[in-house]
Amino acid sequence: MSSSQVGHCSGEELRQTHRFLKIQLVTLHSRWHEYKSLFGHSKERVDLLNQCAGGFFHAVQFALLQQIELSIVRLLDPARQGYSNMNMTFSRLVQLAEAMFQENQTIHLYGKLQLAHDCSKRLKSRRNKAVAHLDVDAIQKEDQSVLEWPRIEEVDASLNALTGLANAYEQLAGLPIMIYDAADIRAGSEALVGHLDNSLRLKELVRDGFLSQELAYPTRFRSKNSQATR
């Protein structure tokens, strides 16, 4: 790769690129925390989701995982595609950094970038053959290396590699080292699981005769009574 691929570089360009990628990476870590909290926590939690609304949560899992896959791979796209199409990616960040700093200061960034590519090989293959496109050979031959959903360990490795690259640039540029996976928003998914668990418990109490439906679901009966008096 060469810094000439990104053209003339200004310090502001480099700052904007890093700022954008930083937001993308924080968002990715947050969504990944939510995904693991719901679908990677335990068999008991998955059973709870299936019992409450299995089809719905399967759709949520599929959509969220695909979105995370695509987001990771997009961040690893080339800095330039074609003559004039520039991509806001980590390749661009590294090449802009090379234009601003001495080569011996940035060579380790290329090593970090290559590690991120290596950790994301199967994600990129899935993007090209099963997510963004539907490859005939992969589908007809039922190629599980492409069709099988990525494992949690694979996504963890990709995100950790991207985080290592971002932190290496921040250290080079004298910026605060960002803790990207600190934005843990599992409170939302944990609250959802708590509500689902309580709802099932309430249903069991009504079913077993320990609680009347009127007490268990007061708003439902208030609504019926108000309609009857109209």
GROMACS .gro file of C-alpha atoms in nm, residues 33-210:
model
  178
   33HIS     CA    1  -2.223  -0.656   2.389
   34GLU     CA    2  -2.601  -0.658   2.338
   35TYR     CA    3  -2.579  -0.953   2.100
   36LYS     CA    4  -2.370  -1.160   2.340
   37SER     CA    5  -2.591  -1.067   2.633
   38LEU     CA    6  -2.898  -1.202   2.453
   39PHE     CA    7  -2.766  -1.489   2.242
   40GLY     CA    8  -2.426  -1.580   2.386
   41HIS     CA    9  -2.497  -1.571   2.758
   42SER     CA   10  -2.627  -1.922   2.827
   43LYS     CA   11  -2.848  -2.200   2.694
   44GLU     CA   12  -3.108  -2.108   2.957
   45ARG     CA   13  -3.131  -1.754   2.823
   46VAL     CA   14  -3.173  -1.872   2.464
   47ASP     CA   15  -3.443  -2.115   2.583
   48LEU     CA   16  -3.622  -1.824   2.750
   49LEU     CA   17  -3.616  -1.619   2.429
   50ASN     CA   18  -3.742  -1.916   2.228
   51GLN     CA   19  -4.020  -1.984   2.475
   52CYS     CA   20  -4.142  -1.624   2.468
   53ALA     CA   21  -4.113  -1.543   2.097
   54GLY     CA   22  -3.876  -1.780   1.922
   55GLY     CA   23  -3.942  -1.665   1.566
   56PHE     CA   24  -3.910  -1.298   1.653
   57PHE     CA   25  -3.584  -1.337   1.845
   58HIS     CA   26  -3.437  -1.556   1.572
   59ALA     CA   27  -3.504  -1.271   1.328
   60VAL     CA   28  -3.345  -1.022   1.571
   61GLN     CA   29  -3.039  -1.245   1.611
   62PHE     CA   30  -2.999  -1.289   1.236
   63ALA     CA   31  -3.039  -0.918   1.157
   64LEU     CA   32  -2.810  -0.800   1.437
   65LEU     CA   33  -2.535  -1.049   1.355
   66GLN     CA   34  -2.544  -0.964   0.983
   67GLN     CA   35  -2.529  -0.593   1.062
   68ILE     CA   36  -2.226  -0.647   1.287
   69GLU     CA   37  -2.055  -0.864   1.024
   70LEU     CA   38  -2.108  -0.605   0.752
   71SER     CA   39  -1.989  -0.322   0.976
   72ILE     CA   40  -1.663  -0.500   1.060
   73VAL     CA   41  -1.585  -0.589   0.700
   74ARG     CA   42  -1.671  -0.241   0.570
   75LEU     CA   43  -1.418  -0.092   0.810
   76LEU     CA   44  -1.155  -0.314   0.646
   77ASP     CA   45  -1.238  -0.221   0.287
   78PRO     CA   46  -0.958  -0.063   0.078
   79ALA     CA   47  -0.897   0.309   0.112
   80ARG     CA   48  -0.976   0.352  -0.256
   81GLN     CA   49  -1.194   0.151  -0.493
   82GLY     CA   50  -1.174   0.243  -0.858
   83TYR     CA   51  -1.043   0.580  -0.967
   84SER     CA   52  -1.241   0.815  -0.745
   85ASN     CA   53  -1.431   0.611  -0.483
   86MET     CA   54  -1.270   0.675  -0.144
   87ASN     CA   55  -1.370   0.467   0.160
   88MET     CA   56  -1.365   0.585   0.523
   89THR     CA   57  -1.184   0.278   0.653
   90PHE     CA   58  -0.890   0.173   0.867
   91SER     CA   59  -0.680   0.131   0.551
   92ARG     CA   60  -0.739   0.500   0.484
   93LEU     CA   61  -0.642   0.588   0.843
   94VAL     CA   62  -0.313   0.399   0.814
   95GLN     CA   63  -0.228   0.551   0.476
   96LEU     CA   64  -0.310   0.903   0.595
   97ALA     CA   65  -0.095   0.843   0.902
   98GLU     CA   66   0.191   0.729   0.677
   99ALA     CA   67   0.169   1.060   0.489
  100MET     CA   68   0.182   1.260   0.814
  101PHE     CA   69   0.446   1.069   1.011
  102GLN     CA   70   0.780   0.907   0.935
  103GLU     CA   71   0.765   0.564   0.770
  104ASN     CA   72   0.948   0.397   1.058
  105GLN     CA   73   0.679   0.535   1.292
  106THR     CA   74   0.387   0.388   1.099
  107ILE     CA   75   0.516   0.051   0.977
  108HIS     CA   76   0.372  -0.122   1.285
  109LEU     CA   77   0.027   0.012   1.191
  110TYR     CA   78   0.040  -0.197   0.874
  111GLY     CA   79   0.114  -0.501   1.088
  112LYS     CA   80  -0.190  -0.427   1.304
  113LEU     CA   81  -0.402  -0.374   0.992
  114GLN     CA   82  -0.288  -0.708   0.847
  115LEU     CA   83  -0.377  -0.882   1.174
  116ALA     CA   84  -0.729  -0.736   1.153
  117HIS     CA   85  -0.759  -0.866   0.795
  118ASP     CA   86  -0.634  -1.210   0.900
  119CYS     CA   87  -0.882  -1.229   1.189
  120SER     CA   88  -1.167  -1.130   0.957
  121LYS     CA   89  -1.102  -1.360   0.660
  122ARG     CA   90  -1.415  -1.568   0.705
  123LEU     CA   91  -1.629  -1.262   0.777
  124LYS     CA   92  -1.511  -1.110   0.449
  125SER     CA   93  -1.579  -1.435   0.265
  126ARG     CA   94  -1.931  -1.445   0.410
  127ARG     CA   95  -1.990  -1.081   0.314
  128ASN     CA   96  -1.888  -1.151  -0.045
  129LYS     CA   97  -2.064  -1.486  -0.087
  130ALA     CA   98  -2.356  -1.507   0.155
  131VAL     CA   99  -2.448  -1.165   0.298
  132ALA     CA  100  -2.402  -0.891   0.035
  133HIS     CA  101  -2.418  -1.146  -0.249
  134LEU     CA  102  -2.547  -1.501  -0.294
  135ASP     CA  103  -2.268  -1.709  -0.448
  136VAL     CA  104  -2.401  -1.998  -0.657
  137ASP     CA  105  -2.115  -2.239  -0.583
  138ALA     CA  106  -2.122  -2.174  -0.209
  139ILE     CA  107  -2.498  -2.230  -0.194
  140GLN     CA  108  -2.516  -2.533  -0.424
  141LYS     CA  109  -2.221  -2.703  -0.253
  142GLU     CA  110  -2.353  -2.602   0.091
  143ASP     CA  111  -2.012  -2.463   0.180
  144GLN     CA  112  -2.036  -2.433   0.558
  145SER     CA  113  -1.717  -2.227   0.577
  146VAL     CA  114  -1.926  -1.956   0.409
  147LEU     CA  115  -2.284  -2.035   0.509
  148GLU     CA  116  -2.230  -2.111   0.878
  149TRP     CA  117  -2.290  -1.814   1.106
  150PRO     CA  118  -1.970  -1.668   1.254
  151ARG     CA  119  -1.878  -1.789   1.600
  152ILE     CA  120  -1.858  -1.548   1.890
  153GLU     CA  121  -1.483  -1.610   1.911
  154GLU     CA  122  -1.438  -1.498   1.549
  155VAL     CA  123  -1.617  -1.167   1.598
  156ASP     CA  124  -1.433  -1.111   1.927
  157ALA     CA  125  -1.099  -1.161   1.749
  158SER     CA  126  -1.190  -0.918   1.470
  159LEU     CA  127  -1.307  -0.648   1.709
  160ASN     CA  128  -1.001  -0.692   1.932
  161ALA     CA  129  -0.772  -0.659   1.629
  162LEU     CA  130  -0.947  -0.340   1.513
  163THR     CA  131  -0.926  -0.203   1.866
  164GLY     CA  132  -0.554  -0.281   1.878
  165LEU     CA  133  -0.504  -0.094   1.551
  166ALA     CA  134  -0.704   0.208   1.668
  167ASN     CA  135  -0.512   0.221   1.996
  168ALA     CA  136  -0.177   0.192   1.815
  169TYR     CA  137  -0.266   0.495   1.602
  170GLU     CA  138  -0.383   0.690   1.908
  171GLN     CA  139  -0.052   0.619   2.081
  172LEU     CA  140   0.142   0.732   1.773
  173ALA     CA  141  -0.063   1.053   1.743
  174GLY     CA  142  -0.035   1.134   2.113
  175LEU     CA  143  -0.410   1.097   2.165
  176PRO     CA  144  -0.586   0.952   2.471
  177ILE     CA  145  -0.604   0.573   2.441
  178MET     CA  146  -0.971   0.487   2.393
  179ILE     CA  147  -1.120   0.190   2.578
  180TYR     CA  148  -1.357   0.091   2.302
  181ASP     CA  149  -1.538  -0.192   2.476
  182ALA     CA  150  -1.618   0.022   2.782
  183ALA     CA  151  -1.947   0.135   2.625
  184ASP     CA  152  -2.132  -0.168   2.759
  185ILE     CA  153  -2.507  -0.114   2.708
  186ARG     CA  154  -2.617  -0.457   2.822
  187ALA     CA  155  -2.855  -0.291   3.067
  188GLY     CA  156  -3.116  -0.281   2.789
  189SER     CA  157  -3.090  -0.650   2.703
  190GLU     CA  158  -3.069  -0.749   3.070
  191ALA     CA  159  -3.386  -0.549   3.142
  192LEU     CA  160  -3.562  -0.721   2.851
  193VAL     CA  161  -3.462  -1.065   2.979
  194GLY     CA  162  -3.584  -0.971   3.327
  195HIS     CA  163  -3.924  -0.864   3.192
  196LEU     CA  164  -3.958  -1.184   2.990
  197ASP     CA  165  -3.865  -1.398   3.288
  198ASN     CA  166  -4.115  -1.218   3.512
  199SER     CA  167  -4.385  -1.251   3.249
  200LEU     CA  168  -4.337  -1.627   3.226
  201ARG     CA  169  -4.337  -1.659   3.605
  202LEU     CA  170  -4.661  -1.460   3.624
  203LYS     CA  171  -4.818  -1.684   3.362
  204GLU     CA  172  -4.718  -1.993   3.562
  205LEU     CA  173  -4.872  -1.851   3.882
  206VAL     CA  174  -5.202  -1.791   3.701
  207ARG     CA  175  -5.191  -2.133   3.537
  208ASP     CA  176  -5.130  -2.307   3.871
  209GLY     CA  177  -5.408  -2.113   4.045
  210PHE     CA  178  -5.189  -1.911   4.281
   0.00000   0.00000   0.00000
